[in-house]
Coordinates of C-alpha atoms in Angstrom, one line a residue:
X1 CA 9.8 16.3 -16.2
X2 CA 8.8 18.6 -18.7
X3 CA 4.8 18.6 -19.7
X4 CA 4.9 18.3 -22.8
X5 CA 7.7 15.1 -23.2
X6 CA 5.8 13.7 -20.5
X7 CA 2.4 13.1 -22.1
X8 CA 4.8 11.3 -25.2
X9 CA 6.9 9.6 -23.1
X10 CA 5.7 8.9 -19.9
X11 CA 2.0 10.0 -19.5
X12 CA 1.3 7.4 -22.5
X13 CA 1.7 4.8 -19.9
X14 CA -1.7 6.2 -19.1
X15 CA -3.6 6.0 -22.2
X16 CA -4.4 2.0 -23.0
X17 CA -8.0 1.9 -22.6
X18 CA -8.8 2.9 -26.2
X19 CA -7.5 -0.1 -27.8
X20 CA -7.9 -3.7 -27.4
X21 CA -5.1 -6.1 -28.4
X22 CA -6.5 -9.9 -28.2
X23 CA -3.4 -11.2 -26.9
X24 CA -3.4 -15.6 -26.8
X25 CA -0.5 -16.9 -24.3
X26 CA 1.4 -19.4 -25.6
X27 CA 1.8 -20.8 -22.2
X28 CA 5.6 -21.1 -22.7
X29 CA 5.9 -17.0 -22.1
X30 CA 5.8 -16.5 -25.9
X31 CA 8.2 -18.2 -27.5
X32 CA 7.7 -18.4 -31.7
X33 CA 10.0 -20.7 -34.3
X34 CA 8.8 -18.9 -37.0
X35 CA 10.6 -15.2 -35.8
X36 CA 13.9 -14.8 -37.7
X37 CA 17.4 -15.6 -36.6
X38 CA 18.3 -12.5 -37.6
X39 CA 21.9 -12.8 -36.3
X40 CA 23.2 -10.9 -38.5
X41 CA 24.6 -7.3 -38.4
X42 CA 23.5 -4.4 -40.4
X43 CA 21.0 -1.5 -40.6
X44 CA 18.5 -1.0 -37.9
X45 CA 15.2 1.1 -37.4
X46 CA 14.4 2.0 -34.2
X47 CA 10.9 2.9 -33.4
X48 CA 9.4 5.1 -30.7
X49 CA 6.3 7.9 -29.5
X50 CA 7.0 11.6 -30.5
X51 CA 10.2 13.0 -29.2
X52 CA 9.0 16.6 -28.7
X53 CA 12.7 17.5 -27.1
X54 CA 14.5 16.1 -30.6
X55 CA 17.5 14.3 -28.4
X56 CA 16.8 11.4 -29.8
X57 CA 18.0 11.6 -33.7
X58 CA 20.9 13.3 -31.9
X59 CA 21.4 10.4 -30.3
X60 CA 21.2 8.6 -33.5
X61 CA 23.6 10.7 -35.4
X62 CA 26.0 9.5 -32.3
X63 CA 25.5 5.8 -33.1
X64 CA 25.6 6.5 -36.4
X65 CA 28.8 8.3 -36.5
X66 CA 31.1 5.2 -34.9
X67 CA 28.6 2.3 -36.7
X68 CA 28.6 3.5 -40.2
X69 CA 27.9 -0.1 -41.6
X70 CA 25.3 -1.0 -38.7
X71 CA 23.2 3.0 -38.9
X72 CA 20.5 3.4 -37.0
X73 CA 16.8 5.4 -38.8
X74 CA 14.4 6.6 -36.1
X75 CA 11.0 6.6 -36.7
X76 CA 8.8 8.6 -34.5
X77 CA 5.3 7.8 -33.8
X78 CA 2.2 9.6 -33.1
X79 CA 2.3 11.0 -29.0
X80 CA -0.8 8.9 -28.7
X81 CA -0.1 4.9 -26.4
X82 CA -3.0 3.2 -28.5
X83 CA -2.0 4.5 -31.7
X84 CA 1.7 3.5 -30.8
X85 CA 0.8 0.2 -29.6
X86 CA -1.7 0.1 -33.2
X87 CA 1.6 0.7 -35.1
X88 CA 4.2 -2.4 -33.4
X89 CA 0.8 -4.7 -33.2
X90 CA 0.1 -4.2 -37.4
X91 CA 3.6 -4.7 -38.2
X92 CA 4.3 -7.8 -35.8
X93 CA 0.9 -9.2 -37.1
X94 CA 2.4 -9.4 -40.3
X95 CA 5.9 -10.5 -39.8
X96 CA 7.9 -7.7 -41.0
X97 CA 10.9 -7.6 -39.8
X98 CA 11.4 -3.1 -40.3
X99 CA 10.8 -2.2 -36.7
X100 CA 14.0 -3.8 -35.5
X101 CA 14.4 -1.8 -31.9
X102 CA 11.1 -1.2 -30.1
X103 CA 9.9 1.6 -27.6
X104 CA 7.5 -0.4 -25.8
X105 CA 5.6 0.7 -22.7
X106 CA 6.2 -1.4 -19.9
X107 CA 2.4 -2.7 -19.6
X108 CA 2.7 -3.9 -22.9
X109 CA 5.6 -6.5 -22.5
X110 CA 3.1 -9.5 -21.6
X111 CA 0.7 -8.6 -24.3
X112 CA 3.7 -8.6 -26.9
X113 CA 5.6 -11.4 -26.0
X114 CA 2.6 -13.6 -25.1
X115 CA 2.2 -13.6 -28.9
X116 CA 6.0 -14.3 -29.7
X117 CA 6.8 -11.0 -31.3
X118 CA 9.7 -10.5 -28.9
X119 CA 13.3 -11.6 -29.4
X120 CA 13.4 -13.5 -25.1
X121 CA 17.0 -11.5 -23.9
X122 CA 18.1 -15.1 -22.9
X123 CA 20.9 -16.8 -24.1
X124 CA 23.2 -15.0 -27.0
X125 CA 20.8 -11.9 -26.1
X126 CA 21.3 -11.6 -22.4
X127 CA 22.0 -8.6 -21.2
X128 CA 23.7 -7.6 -17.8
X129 CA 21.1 -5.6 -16.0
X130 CA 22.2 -6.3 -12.2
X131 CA 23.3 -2.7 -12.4
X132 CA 20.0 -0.8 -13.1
X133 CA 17.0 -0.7 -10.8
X134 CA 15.3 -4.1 -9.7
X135 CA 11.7 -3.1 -10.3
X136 CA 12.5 -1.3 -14.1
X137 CA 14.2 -4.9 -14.8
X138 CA 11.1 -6.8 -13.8
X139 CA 8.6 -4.7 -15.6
X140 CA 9.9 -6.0 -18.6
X141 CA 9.7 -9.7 -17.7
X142 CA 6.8 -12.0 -18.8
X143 CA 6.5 -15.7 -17.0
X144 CA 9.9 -15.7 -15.8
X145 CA 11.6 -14.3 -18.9
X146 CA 13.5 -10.8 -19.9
X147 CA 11.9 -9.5 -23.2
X148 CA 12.9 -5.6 -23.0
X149 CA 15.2 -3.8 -21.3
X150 CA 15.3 -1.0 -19.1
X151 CA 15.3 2.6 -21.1
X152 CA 13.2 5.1 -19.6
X153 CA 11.6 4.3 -16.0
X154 CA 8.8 6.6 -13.8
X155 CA 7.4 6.4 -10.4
X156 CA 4.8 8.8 -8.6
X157 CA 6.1 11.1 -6.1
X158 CA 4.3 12.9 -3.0
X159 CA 4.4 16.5 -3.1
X160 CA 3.5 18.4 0.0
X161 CA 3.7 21.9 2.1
X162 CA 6.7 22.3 4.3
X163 CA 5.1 25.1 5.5
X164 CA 1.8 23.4 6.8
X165 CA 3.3 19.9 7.7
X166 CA 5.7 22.2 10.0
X167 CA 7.6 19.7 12.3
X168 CA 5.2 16.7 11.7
X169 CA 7.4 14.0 9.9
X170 CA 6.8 13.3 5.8
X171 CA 4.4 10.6 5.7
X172 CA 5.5 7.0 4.9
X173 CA 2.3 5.5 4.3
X174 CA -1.1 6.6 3.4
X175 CA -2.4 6.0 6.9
X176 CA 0.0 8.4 8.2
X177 CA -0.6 11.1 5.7
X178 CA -4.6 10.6 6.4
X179 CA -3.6 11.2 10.2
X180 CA -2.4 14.6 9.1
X181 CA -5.6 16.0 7.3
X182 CA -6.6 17.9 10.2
X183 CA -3.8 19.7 9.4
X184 CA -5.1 20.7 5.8
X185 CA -8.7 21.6 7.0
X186 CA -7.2 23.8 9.6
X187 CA -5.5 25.6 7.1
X188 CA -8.5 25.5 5.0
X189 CA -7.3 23.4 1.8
X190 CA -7.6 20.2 0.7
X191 CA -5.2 17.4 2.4
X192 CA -4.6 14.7 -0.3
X193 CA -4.9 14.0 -4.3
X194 CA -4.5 11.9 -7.1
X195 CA -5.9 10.5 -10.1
X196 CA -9.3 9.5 -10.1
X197 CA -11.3 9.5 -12.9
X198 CA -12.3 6.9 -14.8
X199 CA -9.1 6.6 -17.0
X200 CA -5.5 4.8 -16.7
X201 CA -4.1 7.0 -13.7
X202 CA -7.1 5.5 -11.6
X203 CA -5.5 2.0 -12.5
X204 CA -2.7 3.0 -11.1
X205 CA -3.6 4.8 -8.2
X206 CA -6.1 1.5 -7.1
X207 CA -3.1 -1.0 -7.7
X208 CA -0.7 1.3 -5.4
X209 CA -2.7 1.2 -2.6
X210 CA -3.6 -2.4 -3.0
X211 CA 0.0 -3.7 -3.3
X212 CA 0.5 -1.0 -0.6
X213 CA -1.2 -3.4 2.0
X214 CA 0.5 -6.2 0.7
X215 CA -2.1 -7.1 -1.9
X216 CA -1.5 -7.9 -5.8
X217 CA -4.2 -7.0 -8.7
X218 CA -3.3 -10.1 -10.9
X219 CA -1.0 -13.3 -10.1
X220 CA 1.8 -14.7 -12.2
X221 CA -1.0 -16.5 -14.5
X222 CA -3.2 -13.5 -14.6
X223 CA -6.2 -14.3 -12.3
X224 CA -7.4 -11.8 -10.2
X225 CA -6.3 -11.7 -6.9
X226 CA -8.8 -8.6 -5.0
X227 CA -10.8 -10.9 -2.7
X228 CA -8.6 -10.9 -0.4
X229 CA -7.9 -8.6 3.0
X230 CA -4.9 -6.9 1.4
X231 CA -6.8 -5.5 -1.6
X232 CA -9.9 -4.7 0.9
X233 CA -8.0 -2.5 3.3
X234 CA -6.7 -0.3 0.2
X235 CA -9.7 0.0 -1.3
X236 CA -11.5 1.1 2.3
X237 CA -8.7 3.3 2.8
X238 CA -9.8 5.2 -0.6
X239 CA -13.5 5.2 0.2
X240 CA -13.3 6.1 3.6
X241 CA -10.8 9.4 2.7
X242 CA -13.3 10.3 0.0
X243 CA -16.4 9.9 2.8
X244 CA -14.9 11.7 5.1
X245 CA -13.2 14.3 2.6
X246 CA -9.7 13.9 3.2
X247 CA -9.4 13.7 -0.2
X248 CA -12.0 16.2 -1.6
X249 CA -15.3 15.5 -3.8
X250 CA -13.6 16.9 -6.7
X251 CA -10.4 14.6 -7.3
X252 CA -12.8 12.1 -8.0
X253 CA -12.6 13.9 -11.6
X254 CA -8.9 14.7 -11.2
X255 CA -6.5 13.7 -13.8
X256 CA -2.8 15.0 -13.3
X257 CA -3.3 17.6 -14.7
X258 CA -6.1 18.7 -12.5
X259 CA -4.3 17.8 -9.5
X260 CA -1.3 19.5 -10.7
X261 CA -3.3 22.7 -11.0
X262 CA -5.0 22.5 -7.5
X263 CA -1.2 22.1 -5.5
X264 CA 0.3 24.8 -7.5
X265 CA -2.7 27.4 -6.5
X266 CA -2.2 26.2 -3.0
X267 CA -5.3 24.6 -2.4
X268 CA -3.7 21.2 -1.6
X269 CA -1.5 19.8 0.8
X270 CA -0.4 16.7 -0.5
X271 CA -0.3 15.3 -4.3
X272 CA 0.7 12.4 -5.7
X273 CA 1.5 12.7 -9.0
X274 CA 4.8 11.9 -11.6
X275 CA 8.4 13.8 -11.3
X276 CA 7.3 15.9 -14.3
X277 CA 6.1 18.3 -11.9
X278 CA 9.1 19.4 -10.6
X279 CA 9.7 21.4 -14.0
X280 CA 6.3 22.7 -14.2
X281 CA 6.6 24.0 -10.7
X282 CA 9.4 25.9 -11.3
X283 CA 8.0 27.5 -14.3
X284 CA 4.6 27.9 -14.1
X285 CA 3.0 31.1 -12.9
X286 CA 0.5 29.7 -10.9
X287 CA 3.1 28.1 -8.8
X288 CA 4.6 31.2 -7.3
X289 CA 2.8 31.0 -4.3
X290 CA 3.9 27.8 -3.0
X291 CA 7.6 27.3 -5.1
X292 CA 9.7 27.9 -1.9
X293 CA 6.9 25.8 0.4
X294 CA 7.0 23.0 -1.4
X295 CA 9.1 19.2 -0.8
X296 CA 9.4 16.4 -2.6
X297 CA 9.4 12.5 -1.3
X298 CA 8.8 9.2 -1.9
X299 CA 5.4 7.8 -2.9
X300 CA 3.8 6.6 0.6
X301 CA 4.0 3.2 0.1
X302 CA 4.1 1.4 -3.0
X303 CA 4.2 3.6 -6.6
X304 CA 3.5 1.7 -9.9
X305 CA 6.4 1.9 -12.5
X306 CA 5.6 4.1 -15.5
X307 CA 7.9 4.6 -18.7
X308 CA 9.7 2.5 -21.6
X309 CA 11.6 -0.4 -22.0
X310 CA 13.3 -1.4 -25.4
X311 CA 12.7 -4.9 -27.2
X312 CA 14.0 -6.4 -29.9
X313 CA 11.5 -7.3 -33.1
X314 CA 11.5 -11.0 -32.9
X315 CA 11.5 -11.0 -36.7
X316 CA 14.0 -8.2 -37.3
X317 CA 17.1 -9.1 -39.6
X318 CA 19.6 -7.5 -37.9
X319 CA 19.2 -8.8 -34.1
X320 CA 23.0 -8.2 -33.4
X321 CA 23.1 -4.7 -34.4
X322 CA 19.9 -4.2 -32.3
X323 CA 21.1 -5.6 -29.4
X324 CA 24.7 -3.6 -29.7
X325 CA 21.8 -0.3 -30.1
X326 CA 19.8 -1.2 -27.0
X327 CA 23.4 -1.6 -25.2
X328 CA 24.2 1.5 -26.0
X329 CA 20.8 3.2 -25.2
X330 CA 21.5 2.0 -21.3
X331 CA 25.1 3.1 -21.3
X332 CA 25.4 5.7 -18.2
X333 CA 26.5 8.7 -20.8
X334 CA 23.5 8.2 -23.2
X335 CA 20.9 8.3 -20.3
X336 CA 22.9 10.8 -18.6
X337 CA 22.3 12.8 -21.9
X338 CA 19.0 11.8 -22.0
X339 CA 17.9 13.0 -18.3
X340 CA 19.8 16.5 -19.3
X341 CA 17.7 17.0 -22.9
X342 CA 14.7 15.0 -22.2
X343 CA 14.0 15.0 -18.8
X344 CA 13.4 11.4 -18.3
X345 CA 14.5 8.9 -15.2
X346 CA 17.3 7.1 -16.0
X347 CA 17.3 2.8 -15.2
X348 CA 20.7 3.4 -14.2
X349 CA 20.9 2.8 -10.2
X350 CA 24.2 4.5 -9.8
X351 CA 22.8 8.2 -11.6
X352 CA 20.5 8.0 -8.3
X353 CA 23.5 8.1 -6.2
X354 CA 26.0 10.2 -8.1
X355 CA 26.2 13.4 -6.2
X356 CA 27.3 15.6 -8.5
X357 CA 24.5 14.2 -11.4
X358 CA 21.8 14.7 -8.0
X359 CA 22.9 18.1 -6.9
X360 CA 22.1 18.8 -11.0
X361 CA 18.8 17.1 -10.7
X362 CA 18.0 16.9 -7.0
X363 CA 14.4 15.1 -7.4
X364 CA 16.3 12.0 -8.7
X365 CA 17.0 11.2 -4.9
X366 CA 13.1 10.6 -3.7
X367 CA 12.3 9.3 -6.9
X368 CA 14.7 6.6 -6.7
X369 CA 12.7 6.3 -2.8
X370 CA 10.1 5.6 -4.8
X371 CA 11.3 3.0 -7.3
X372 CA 13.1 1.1 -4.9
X373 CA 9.8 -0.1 -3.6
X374 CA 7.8 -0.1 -6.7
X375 CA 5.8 -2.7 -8.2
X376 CA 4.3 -2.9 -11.9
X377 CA 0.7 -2.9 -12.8
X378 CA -1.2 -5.6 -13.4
X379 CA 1.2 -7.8 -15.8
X380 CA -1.6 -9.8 -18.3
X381 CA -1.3 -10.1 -21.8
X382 CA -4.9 -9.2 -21.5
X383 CA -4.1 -5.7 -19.5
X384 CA -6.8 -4.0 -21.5
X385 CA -9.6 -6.0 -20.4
X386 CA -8.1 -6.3 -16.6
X387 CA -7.7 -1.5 -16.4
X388 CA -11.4 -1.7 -18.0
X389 CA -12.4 -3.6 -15.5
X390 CA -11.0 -1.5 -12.5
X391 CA -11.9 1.4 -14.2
X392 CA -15.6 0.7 -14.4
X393 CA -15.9 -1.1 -11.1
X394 CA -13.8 1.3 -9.0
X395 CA -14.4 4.7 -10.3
X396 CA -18.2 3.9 -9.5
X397 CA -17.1 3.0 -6.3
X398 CA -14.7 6.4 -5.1
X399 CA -17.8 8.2 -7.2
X400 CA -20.3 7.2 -4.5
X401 CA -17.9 7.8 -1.6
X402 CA -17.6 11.3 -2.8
X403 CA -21.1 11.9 -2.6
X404 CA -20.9 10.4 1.0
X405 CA -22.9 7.1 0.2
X406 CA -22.0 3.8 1.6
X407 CA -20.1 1.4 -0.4
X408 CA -19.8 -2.3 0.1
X409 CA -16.1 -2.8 -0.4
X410 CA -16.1 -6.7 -0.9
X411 CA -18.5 -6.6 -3.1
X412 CA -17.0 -4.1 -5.6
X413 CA -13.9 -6.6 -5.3
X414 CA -15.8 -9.7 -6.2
X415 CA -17.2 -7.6 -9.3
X416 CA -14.0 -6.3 -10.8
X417 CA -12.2 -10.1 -9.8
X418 CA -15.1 -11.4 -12.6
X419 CA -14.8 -9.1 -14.9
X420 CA -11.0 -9.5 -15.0
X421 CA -11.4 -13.2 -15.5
X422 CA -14.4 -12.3 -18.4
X423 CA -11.6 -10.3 -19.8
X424 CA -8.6 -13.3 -19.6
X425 CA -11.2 -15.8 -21.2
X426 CA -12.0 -13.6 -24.0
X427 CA -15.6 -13.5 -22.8

C-alpha cells in the first residue's frame, strides 16, 4: 500500500493508546431505545480519516450522481486514530444524529457499540456478508452481533530473501522461520523483525504469536486469558529469539517504519510488516538492492486484522439511505476502484481469486493467506486499558531479552492478566 494512505487508513489501527474512551457494557451487546428510527430516506454524511489519494469524494460524486434525493457529503477527518475516534465519541455522546455513515477502525466496534451508538445490522439492517472474508466479518461483531461492515481490511505479511532462503521452504510458522536464522548470520544480516516498541504494533505482534499457539488475549466477556500454556509458548518464543539474537537488539525499538528501512538496505532476512510495502519497495531508492530478491507470503501463523469497517450512527435520520451507501461501498466495482486509487485490501473474497484483478495486484494472493487465518485483537470495549497493559508489561519484557537478561515468562503473564482486569473494572 502506498505510505502515506497507509498511516490514514490503515496504520491508524496502530495509534489508540493516546486516548481513553470509558466504554460501560450494557451487557445486552449495546443495544439503546433512545437511538432514532431513522427509517427514513434522505441525505447522508459519511465520515472518515484523511483520504490523501482523493478517491473517496469521487466515489461520492458516483453515489451522488444516481441518488440525487438521497446525496451523500463526505467529511474527512484529521489522519490521526485518537483524534478520529475523539470526533464519532463527541458527537455520539451527544446524540446527534450528522455522522450518519461511520469509518470506524475495527478495534473500536465493542467500544462503540457497548455504549449503543451503533445501529445492530440485524433485522431490517442485515446485510448479506457470506461473500466477503470470514475474519473482516467478525471484526466487526460485538457479543454475538454485526454492528459494521466490512470496507477496508489489512493483515501483516512476511517478507523475505529468495536469494538467501535458496531452496529451504517459506516458513509456515515462527518456529520454522527461527530454525532458519543460521541462515541470516551466515550471510551476516539480521534473520527476523517486527514491531516492537512500546506502541500499538507491539499489541499486535504479542496477540499474533499468542493466538499463533492457540492462545486468545481476551475471552468473549473481556477477561484476560494469558495464564495459560498457549499465551506462554508465544511469549517464550519472543524472548528466547531476542536472547539469542534471532531477532536483533534493535527491533526492540522498531516501528514499521524502522523495519521497513532495515529489509530494504538488505540487512534483514525476514519482516513482518503490512502489504503497504510492496509499493514502497518498488519505489524507494533504498530498495534497489534487494527488489528482484525479495518474495512475499503469508504471515507465519496467525496475523491480526487491521483496517475499517462502516457503521451506521444509531441516531442518524436517514438509516435507509445509509444502509443503501454502505451497500454500495462493498459492491465488487467500488472496492475494485478503491484497491486501484487507494491501494487498500478489498473484504471482497472473490477480488482474491480473480486472476485477471491478481495478475494487476499480485500481493493480493498471500495476503488473502494471511486473512484466511486471521484473528482480531483483543475485542473489549475497554481496548485502551487492555493495549496499555501489554504495552507496559511486555515491551519491558522483549527489552530485557534484548539485553540478554532472564525473564520470567509466567510472571509477566500474571502481571498484564491484572492489569487488564484493573482496566475492565475501571480501576
Amino acid at each position: 500500500m502506498k505510505k502515506a494512505l497507509r498511516v490514514a487508513a490503515v496504520g491508524a489501527t496502530l495509534a489508540l493508546t493516546g486516548f481513553s474512551l470509558v466504554a460501560c457494557s450494557s451487557g445486552g451487546g449495546g443495544g439503546n431505545p433512545a437511538a432514532s428510527s431513522g427509517d427514513d430516506t434522505g441525505p447522508i454524511t459519511y465520515v472518515q480519516g484523511k483520504d490523501t489519494s482523493g478517491n473517496i469524494p469521487k466515489l461520492a460524486d458516483m453515489w451522488n450522481a444516481k441518488h440525487p434525493n438521497e446525496k451523500v457529503t463526505v467529511k474527512q477527518q484529521s489522519d490521526n486514530a485518537d483524534q478520529q475516534l475523539q470526533d464519532l465519541t463527541q458527537h455520539l455522546q451527544q446524540k446527534l444524529s450528522d455522522y450518519d455513515v461511520m469509518s470506524t477502525d475495527v478495534v473500536w466496534t465493542a467500544q462503540l457499540a457497548a455504549k449503543g451508538w451503533l445501529q445492530p445490522l440485524t433485522g431490517a439492517y442485515k446485510l448479506d456478508l457470506s461473500n466477503y472474508l470470514p475474519s473482516v466479518v467478525k471484526s466487526g461483531q460485538y457479543v454475538g452481533t454485526q454492528y459494521a461492515a466490512p470496507s477496508v481490511t489489512d493483515s501483516q505479511l512476511l517478507y523475505y530473501r529468495k536469494d538467501l532462503l535458496g531452496s529451504n521452504a517459506v516458513p509456515t510458522t515462527f518456529a520454522e522461520m527461527m530454525k532458519l536464522c543460521p541462515i541470516a548470520k551466515k550471510a551476516g544480516v539480521d534473520c527476523y523483525a517486527g514491531q516492537f516498541a512500546k506502541y500499538e504494533g507491539l499489541t499486535v505482534n504479542f496477540n499474533e504469536v499468542v493466538t499463533s499457539n492457540g492462545g486468545t488475549v481476551v475471552n468473549e466477556k473481556g477477561q484476560p486469558t494469558l495464564n495459560t500454556p498457549q499465551a506462554q509458548a508465544g511469549l517464550e518464543e519472543l524472548v528466547k529469539a531476542f536472547q539469542d539474537g534471532d531477532i536483533p537488539k534493535a527491533a526492540v525499538s522498531y516501528q514499521e517504519q524502522q523495519g521497513l528501512n532495515s529489509f530494504e538496505q538488505g540487512k534483514l532476512m525476514f519482516l513482518n510488516n503490512w502489504p503497504y510495502m510492496v509499493a514502497d519497495i518498488a519505489n524507494s531508492a533504498q530498495a534497489a538492492g534487494i527488489r528482484s530478491k525479495y518474495g512475499i507470503a503469508g504471515y507465519p501463523g496467525k496475523s491480526a486484522v487491521g483496517g475499517h469497517n462502516l457503521a451506521i450512527n444509531a441516531y442518524s435520520k436517514h438509516k435507509a439511505t445509509a444502509l443503501k451507501f454502505i451497500e454500495f461501498m462493498e459492491s465488487a466495482d467500488v472496492q475494485k476502484e478503491r484497491v486501484e486509487k487507494e491501494s487498500v485490501a478489498p473484504t471482497l473474497s472473490s477480488l482474491y481469486t480473480d486472476a485477471s484483478f491478481t495478475k494487476q495486484f499480485p500481493y493480493l494472493v498471500p495476503l488473502k493467506a494471511s486473512l484466511d487465518s486471521a484473528v482480531a485483537r483483543p475485542i473489549t470495549p475497554y481496548y485502551n486499558g487492555v493495549t496499555q497493559a501489554i504495552q507496559n508489561n511486555i515491551f519491558q519484557a522483549l527489552q530485557t531479552a534484548s539485553t540478554g537478561g532472564s525473564v520470567d515468562v509466567k510472571s509477566v503473564l500474571s502481571a498484564t492478566s491484572k492489569a487488564i482486569e484493573a482496566a475492565g473494572s475501571g480501576s
